[in-house]
PDB file of C-alpha atoms and ligand atoms in Angstrom:
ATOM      1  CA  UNK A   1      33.580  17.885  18.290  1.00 36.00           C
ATOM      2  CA  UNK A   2      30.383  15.673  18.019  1.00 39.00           C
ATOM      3  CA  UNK A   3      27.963  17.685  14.959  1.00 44.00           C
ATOM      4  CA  UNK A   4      24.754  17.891  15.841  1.00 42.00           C
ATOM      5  CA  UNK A   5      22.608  16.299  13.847  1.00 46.00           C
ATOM      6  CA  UNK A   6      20.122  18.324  11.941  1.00 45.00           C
ATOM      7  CA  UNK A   7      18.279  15.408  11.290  1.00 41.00           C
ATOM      8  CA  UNK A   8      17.637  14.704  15.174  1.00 43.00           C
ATOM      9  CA  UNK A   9      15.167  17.848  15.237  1.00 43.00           C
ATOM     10  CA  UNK A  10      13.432  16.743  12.418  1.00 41.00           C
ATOM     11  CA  UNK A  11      11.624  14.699  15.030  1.00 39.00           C
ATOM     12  CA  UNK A  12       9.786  17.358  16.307  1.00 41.00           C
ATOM     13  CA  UNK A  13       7.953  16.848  13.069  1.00 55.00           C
ATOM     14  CA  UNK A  14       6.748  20.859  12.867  1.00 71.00           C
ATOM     15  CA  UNK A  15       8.584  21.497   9.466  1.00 85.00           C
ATOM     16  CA  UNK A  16       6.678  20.843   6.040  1.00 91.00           C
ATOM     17  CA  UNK A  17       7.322  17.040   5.035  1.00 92.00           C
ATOM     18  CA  UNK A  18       8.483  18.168   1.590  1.00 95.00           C
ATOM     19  CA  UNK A  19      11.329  20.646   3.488  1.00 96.00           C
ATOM     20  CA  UNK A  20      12.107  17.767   6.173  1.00 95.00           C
ATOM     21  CA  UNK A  21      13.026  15.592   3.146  1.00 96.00           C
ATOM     22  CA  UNK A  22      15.152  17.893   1.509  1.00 97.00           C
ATOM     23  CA  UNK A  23      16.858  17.702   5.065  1.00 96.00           C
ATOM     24  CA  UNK A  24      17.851  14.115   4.656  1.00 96.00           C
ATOM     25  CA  UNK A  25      20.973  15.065   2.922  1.00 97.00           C
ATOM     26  CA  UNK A  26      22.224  16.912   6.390  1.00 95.00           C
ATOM     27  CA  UNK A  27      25.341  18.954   6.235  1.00 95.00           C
ATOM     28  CA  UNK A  28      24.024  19.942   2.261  1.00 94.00           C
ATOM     29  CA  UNK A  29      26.546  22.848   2.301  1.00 95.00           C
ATOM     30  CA  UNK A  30      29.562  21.153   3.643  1.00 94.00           C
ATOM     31  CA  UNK A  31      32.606  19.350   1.996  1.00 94.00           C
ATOM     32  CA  UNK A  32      30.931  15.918   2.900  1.00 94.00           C
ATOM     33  CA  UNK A  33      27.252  15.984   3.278  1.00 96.00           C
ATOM     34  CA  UNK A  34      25.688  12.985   5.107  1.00 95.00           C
ATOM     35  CA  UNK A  35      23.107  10.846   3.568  1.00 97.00           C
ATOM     36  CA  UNK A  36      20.377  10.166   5.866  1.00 96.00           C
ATOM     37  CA  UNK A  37      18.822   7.620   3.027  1.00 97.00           C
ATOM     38  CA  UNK A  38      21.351   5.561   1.977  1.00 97.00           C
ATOM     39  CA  UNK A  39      19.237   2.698   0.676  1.00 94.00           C
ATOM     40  CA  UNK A  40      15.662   2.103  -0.428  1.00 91.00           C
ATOM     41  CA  UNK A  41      14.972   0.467   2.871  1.00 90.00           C
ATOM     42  CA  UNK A  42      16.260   3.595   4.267  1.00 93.00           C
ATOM     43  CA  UNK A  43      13.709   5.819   2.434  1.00 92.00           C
ATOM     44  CA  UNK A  44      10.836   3.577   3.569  1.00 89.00           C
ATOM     45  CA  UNK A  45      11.679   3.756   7.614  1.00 89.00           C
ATOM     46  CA  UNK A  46      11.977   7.439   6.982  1.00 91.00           C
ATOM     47  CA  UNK A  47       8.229   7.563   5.204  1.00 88.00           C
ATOM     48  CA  UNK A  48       6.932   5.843   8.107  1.00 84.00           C
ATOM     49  CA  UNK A  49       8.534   7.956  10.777  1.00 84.00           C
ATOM     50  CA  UNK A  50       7.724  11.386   8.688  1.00 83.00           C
ATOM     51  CA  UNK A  51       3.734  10.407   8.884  1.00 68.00           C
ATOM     52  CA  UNK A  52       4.634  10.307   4.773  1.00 66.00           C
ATOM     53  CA  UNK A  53       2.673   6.882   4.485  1.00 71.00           C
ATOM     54  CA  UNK A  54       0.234   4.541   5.939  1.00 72.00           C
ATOM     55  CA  UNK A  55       1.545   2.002   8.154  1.00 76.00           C
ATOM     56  CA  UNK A  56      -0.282  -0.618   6.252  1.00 77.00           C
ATOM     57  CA  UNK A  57       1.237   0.998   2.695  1.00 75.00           C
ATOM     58  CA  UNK A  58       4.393   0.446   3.969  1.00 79.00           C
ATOM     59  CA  UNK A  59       4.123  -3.299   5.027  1.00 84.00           C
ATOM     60  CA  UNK A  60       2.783  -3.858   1.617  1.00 82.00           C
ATOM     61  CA  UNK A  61       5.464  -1.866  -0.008  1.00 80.00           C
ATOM     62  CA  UNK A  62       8.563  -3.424   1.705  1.00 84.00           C
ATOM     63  CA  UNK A  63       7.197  -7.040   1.292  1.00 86.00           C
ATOM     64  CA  UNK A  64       6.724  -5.703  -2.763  1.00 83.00           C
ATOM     65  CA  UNK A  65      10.395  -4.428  -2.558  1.00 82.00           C
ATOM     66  CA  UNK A  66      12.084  -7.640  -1.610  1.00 85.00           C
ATOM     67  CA  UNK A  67       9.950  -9.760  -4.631  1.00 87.00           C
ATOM     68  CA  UNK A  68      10.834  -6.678  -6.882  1.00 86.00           C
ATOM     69  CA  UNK A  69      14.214  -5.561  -5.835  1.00 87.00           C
ATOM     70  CA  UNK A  70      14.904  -3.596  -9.396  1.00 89.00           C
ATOM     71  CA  UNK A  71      11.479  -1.790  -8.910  1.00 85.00           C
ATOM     72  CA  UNK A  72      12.328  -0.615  -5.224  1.00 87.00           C
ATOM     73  CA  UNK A  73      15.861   0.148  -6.320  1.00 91.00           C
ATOM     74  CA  UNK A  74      14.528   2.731  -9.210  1.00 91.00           C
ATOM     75  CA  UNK A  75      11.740   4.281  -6.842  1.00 90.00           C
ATOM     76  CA  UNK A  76      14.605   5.194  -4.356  1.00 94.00           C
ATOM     77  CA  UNK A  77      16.689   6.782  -7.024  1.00 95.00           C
ATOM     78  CA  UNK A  78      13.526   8.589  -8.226  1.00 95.00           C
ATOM     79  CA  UNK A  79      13.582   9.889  -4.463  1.00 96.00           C
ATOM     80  CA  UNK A  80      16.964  11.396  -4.396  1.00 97.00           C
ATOM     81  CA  UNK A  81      15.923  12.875  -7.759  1.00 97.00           C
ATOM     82  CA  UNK A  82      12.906  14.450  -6.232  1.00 97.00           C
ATOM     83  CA  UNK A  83      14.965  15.299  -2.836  1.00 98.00           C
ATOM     84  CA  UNK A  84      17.761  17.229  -5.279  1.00 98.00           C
ATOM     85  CA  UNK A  85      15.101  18.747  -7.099  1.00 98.00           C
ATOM     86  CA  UNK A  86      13.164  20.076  -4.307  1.00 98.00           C
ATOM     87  CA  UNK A  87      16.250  21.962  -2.586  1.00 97.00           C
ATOM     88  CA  UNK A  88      17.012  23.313  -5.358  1.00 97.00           C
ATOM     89  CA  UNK A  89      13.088  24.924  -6.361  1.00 97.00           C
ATOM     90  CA  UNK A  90      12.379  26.110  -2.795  1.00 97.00           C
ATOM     91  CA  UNK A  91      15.662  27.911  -2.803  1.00 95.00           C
ATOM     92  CA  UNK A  92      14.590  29.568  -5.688  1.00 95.00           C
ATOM     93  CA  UNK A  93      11.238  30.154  -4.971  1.00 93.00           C
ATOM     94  CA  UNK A  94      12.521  31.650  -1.374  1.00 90.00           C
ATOM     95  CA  UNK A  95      15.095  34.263  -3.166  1.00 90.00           C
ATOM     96  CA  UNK A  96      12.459  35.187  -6.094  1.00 89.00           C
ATOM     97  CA  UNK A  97      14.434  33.500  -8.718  1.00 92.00           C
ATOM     98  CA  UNK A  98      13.165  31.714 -11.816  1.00 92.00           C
ATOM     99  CA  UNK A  99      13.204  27.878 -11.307  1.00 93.00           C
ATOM    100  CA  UNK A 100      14.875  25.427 -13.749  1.00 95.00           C
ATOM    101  CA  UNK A 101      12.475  23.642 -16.263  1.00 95.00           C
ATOM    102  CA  UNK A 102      14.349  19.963 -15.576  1.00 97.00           C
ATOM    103  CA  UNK A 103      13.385  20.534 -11.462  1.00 97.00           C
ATOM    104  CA  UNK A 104      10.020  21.610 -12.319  1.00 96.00           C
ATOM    105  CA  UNK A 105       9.686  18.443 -14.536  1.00 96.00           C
ATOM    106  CA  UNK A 106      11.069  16.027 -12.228  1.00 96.00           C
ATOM    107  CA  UNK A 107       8.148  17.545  -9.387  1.00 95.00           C
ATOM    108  CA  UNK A 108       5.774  17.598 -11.892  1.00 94.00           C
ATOM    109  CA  UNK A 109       6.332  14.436 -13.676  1.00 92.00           C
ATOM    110  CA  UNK A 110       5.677  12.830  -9.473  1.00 90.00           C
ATOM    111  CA  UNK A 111       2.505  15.255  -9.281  1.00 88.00           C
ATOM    112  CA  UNK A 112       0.825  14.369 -12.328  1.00 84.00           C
ATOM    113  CA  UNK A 113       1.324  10.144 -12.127  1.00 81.00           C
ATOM    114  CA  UNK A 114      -0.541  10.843  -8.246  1.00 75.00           C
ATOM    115  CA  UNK A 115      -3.757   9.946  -7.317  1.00 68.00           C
ATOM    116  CA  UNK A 116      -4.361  12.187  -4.206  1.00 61.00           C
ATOM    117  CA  UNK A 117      -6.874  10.712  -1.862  1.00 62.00           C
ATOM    118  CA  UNK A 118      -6.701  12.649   1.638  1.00 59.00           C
ATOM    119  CA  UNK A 119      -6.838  10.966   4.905  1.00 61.00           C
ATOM    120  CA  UNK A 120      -7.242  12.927   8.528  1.00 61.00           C
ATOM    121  CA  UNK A 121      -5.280  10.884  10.867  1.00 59.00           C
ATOM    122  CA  UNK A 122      -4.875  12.049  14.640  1.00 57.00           C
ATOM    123  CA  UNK A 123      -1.468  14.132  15.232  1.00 58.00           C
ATOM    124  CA  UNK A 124       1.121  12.177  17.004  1.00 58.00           C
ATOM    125  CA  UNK A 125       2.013  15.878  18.811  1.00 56.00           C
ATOM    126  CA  UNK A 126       0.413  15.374  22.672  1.00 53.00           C
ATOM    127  CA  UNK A 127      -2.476  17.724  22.944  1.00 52.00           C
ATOM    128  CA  UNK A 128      -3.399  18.444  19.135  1.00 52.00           C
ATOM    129  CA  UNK A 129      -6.704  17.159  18.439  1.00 51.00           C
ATOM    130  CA  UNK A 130      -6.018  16.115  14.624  1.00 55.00           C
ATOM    131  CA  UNK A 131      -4.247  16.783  11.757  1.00 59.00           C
ATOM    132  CA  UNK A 132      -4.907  16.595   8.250  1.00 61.00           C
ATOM    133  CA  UNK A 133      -2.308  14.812   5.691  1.00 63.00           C
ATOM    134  CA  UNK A 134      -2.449  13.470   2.388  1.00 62.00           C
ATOM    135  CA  UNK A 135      -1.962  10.175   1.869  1.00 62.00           C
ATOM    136  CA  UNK A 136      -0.845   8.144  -1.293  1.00 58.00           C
ATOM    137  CA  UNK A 137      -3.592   5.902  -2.855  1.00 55.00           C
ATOM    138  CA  UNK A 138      -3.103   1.881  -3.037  1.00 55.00           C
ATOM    139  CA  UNK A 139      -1.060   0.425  -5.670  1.00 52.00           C
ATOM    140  CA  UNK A 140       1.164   2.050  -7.363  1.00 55.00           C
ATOM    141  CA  UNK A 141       4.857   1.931  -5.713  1.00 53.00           C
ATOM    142  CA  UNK A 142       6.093   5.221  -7.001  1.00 54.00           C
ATOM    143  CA  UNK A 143       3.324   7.154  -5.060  1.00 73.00           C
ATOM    144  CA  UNK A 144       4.905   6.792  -1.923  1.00 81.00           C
ATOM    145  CA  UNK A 145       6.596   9.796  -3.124  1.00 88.00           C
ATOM    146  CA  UNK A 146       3.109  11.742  -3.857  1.00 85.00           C
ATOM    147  CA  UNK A 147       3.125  13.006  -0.481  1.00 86.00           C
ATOM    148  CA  UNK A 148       6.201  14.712  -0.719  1.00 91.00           C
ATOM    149  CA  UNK A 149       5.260  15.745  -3.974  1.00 92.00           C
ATOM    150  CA  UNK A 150       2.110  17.656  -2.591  1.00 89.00           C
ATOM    151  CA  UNK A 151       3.835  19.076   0.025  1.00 91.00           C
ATOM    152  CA  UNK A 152       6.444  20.970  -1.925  1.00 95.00           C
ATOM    153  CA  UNK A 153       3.445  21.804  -4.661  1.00 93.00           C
ATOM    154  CA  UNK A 154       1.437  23.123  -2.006  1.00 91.00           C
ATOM    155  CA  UNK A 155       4.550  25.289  -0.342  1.00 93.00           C
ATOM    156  CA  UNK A 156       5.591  26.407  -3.841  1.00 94.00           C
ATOM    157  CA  UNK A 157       2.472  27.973  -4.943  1.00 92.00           C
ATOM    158  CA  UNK A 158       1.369  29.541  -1.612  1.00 91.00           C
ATOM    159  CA  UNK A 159       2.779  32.596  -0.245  1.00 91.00           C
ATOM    160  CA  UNK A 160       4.886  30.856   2.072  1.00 92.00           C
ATOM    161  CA  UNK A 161       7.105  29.522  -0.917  1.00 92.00           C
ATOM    162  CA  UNK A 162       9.109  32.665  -0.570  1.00 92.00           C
ATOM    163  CA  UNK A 163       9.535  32.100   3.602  1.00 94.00           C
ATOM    164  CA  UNK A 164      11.885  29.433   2.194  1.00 95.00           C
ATOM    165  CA  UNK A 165      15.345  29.891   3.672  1.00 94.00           C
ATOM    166  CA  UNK A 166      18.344  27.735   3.941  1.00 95.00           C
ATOM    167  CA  UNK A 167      20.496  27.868   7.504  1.00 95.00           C
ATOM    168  CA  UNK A 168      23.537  29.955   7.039  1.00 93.00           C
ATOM    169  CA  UNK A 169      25.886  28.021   9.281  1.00 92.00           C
ATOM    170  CA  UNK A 170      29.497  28.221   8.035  1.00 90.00           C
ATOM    171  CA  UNK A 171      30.142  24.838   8.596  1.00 91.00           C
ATOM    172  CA  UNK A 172      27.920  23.821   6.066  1.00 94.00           C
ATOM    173  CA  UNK A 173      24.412  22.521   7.912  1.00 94.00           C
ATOM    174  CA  UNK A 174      22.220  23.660   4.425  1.00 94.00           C
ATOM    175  CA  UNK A 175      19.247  22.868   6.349  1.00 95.00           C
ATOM    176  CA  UNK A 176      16.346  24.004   4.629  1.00 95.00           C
ATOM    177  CA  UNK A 177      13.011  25.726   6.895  1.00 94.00           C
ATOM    178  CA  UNK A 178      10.316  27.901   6.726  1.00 94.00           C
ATOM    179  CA  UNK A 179      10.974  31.506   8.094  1.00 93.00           C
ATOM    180  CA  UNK A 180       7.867  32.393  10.170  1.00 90.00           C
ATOM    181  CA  UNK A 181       9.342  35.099  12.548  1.00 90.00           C
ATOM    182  CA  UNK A 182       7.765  38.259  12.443  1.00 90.00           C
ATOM    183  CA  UNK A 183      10.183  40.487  10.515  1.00 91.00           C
ATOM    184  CA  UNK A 184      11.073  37.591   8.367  1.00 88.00           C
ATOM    185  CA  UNK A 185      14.755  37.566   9.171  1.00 90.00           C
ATOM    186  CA  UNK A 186      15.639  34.130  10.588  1.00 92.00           C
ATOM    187  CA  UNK A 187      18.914  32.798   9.454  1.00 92.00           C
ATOM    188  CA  UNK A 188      19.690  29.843  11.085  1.00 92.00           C
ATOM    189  CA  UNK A 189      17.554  26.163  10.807  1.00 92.00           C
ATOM    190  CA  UNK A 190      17.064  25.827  14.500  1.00 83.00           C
ATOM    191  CA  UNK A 191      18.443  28.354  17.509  1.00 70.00           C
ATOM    192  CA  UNK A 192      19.074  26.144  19.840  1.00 72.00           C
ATOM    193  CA  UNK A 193      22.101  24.416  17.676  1.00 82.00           C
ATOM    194  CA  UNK A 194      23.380  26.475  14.614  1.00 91.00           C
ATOM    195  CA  UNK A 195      22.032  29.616  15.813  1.00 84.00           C
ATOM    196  CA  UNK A 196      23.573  29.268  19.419  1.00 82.00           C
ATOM    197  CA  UNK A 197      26.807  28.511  17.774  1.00 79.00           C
ATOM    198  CA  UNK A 198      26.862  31.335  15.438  1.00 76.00           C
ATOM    199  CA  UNK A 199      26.196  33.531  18.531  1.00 78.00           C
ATOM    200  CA  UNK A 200      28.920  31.743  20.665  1.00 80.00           C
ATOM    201  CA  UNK A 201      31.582  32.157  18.013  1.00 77.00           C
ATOM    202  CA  UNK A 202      30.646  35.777  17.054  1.00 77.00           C
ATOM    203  CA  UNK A 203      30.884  36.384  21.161  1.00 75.00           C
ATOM    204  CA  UNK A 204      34.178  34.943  20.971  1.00 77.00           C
ATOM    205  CA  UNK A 205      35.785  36.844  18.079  1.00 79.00           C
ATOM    206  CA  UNK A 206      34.573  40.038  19.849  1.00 81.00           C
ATOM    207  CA  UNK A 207      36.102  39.027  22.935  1.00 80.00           C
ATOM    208  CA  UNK A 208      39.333  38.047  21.168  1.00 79.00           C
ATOM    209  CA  UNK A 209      39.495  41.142  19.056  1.00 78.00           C
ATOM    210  CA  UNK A 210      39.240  43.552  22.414  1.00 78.00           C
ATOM    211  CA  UNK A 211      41.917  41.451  23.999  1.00 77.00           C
ATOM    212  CA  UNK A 212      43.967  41.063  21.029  1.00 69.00           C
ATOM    213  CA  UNK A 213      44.693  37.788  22.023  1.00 56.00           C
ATOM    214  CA  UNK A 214      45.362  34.537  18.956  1.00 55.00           C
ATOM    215  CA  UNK A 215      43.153  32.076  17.879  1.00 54.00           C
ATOM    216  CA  UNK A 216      43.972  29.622  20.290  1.00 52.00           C
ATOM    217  CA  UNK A 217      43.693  26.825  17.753  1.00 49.00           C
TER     218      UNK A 217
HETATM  219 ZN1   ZN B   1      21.580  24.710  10.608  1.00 85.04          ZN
END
């Protein structure tokens, strides 16, 4: 059975750019996660397409990563370090639990070396005027991860921080989102995938347990 790809919704670009990175290690929970950013090249097509960076940064950046390969190389492991990080302080912050000092370091370490200069670009989303976003100031190559960096600061000390959830697929999907239903009780990252298969297979045990039929697998 083809997965659905949790990363294929991320296109719809509604979910907090610090949560849709977390996201880009899909299937978090299961036995073999997928890496969404498996190189530093990777991690820069996925800034652009996330609205994370300027188009012109990121034409400067990629012709700085292939003069300064070591440099590009240490910024993308500094990603995965922040990405790690991230999942595991919004988890925290959405079940009221203390965070660890090394995540908190590794976001604040990001926060702190930023220069925050804020841009208001127009929305790519059809029929929304503009939108606000931060954007990294010139120069320095590891503040292409600033963004990010303000985005999870911003969702962890607001009172969303604690609308954090993860999706509770039992294959594994990890999926990290914001709950914003009304009584606060969403479970799943997206209903039309995990959530419609959760329901299908829950219909199916039911109907299995009246009949008393086997699993046919
Ligand atoms: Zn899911």
């Amino acid at each position: 059975m083809a997965k659905i790809r949790p990363g294929d919704r991320d296109k719809a670009g509604d979910e907090e750019l610090a949560l849709r990175f977390v996201n880009t290690l899909a299937w978090r929970n299961a036995k073999s996660p997928e890496e969404r950013l498996p190189d530093a090249e990777a991690l820069l097509d996925w800034l652009a397409g996330a609205q994370g960076i300027e188009p012109q940064a990121l034409s400067r950046l990629r012709k700085r990563g292939e003069r300064r390969k070591a440099e590009a190389e240490a910024v993308y492991h500094q990603a995965l370090e922040l990405r790690e990080a991230l999942s595991r302080l919004f988890l925290a912050r959405g079940q009221k639990l203390s965070p660890s000092s090394k995540d908190l370091h590794i976001l604040n370490r990001i926060l702190g070396a930023s220069r925050p200069r804020i841009a208001a670009v127009p929305s790519a989303t059809k029929g929304a005027a503009s939108a606000w976003r931060l954007a990294p100031s010139e120069g320095e190559e590891n503040e292409i991860l600033a963004p990010i960096a303000w985005s999870a600061a911003e969702l962890l000390t607001g009172p969303r921080g604690m609308r954090v959830r993860q999706c509770e697929d039992e294959r594994g999907c990890g999926a990290v989102f914001l709950d914003q239903s009304r009584l606060n009780n969403r479970r799943w990252c997206s209903m039309g995938d995990c959530g419609n298969r959760a329901k299908a297979r829950r219909h199916y045990l039911r109907k299995k347990q009246a009949s008393g039929r086997k699993d046919p697998r």
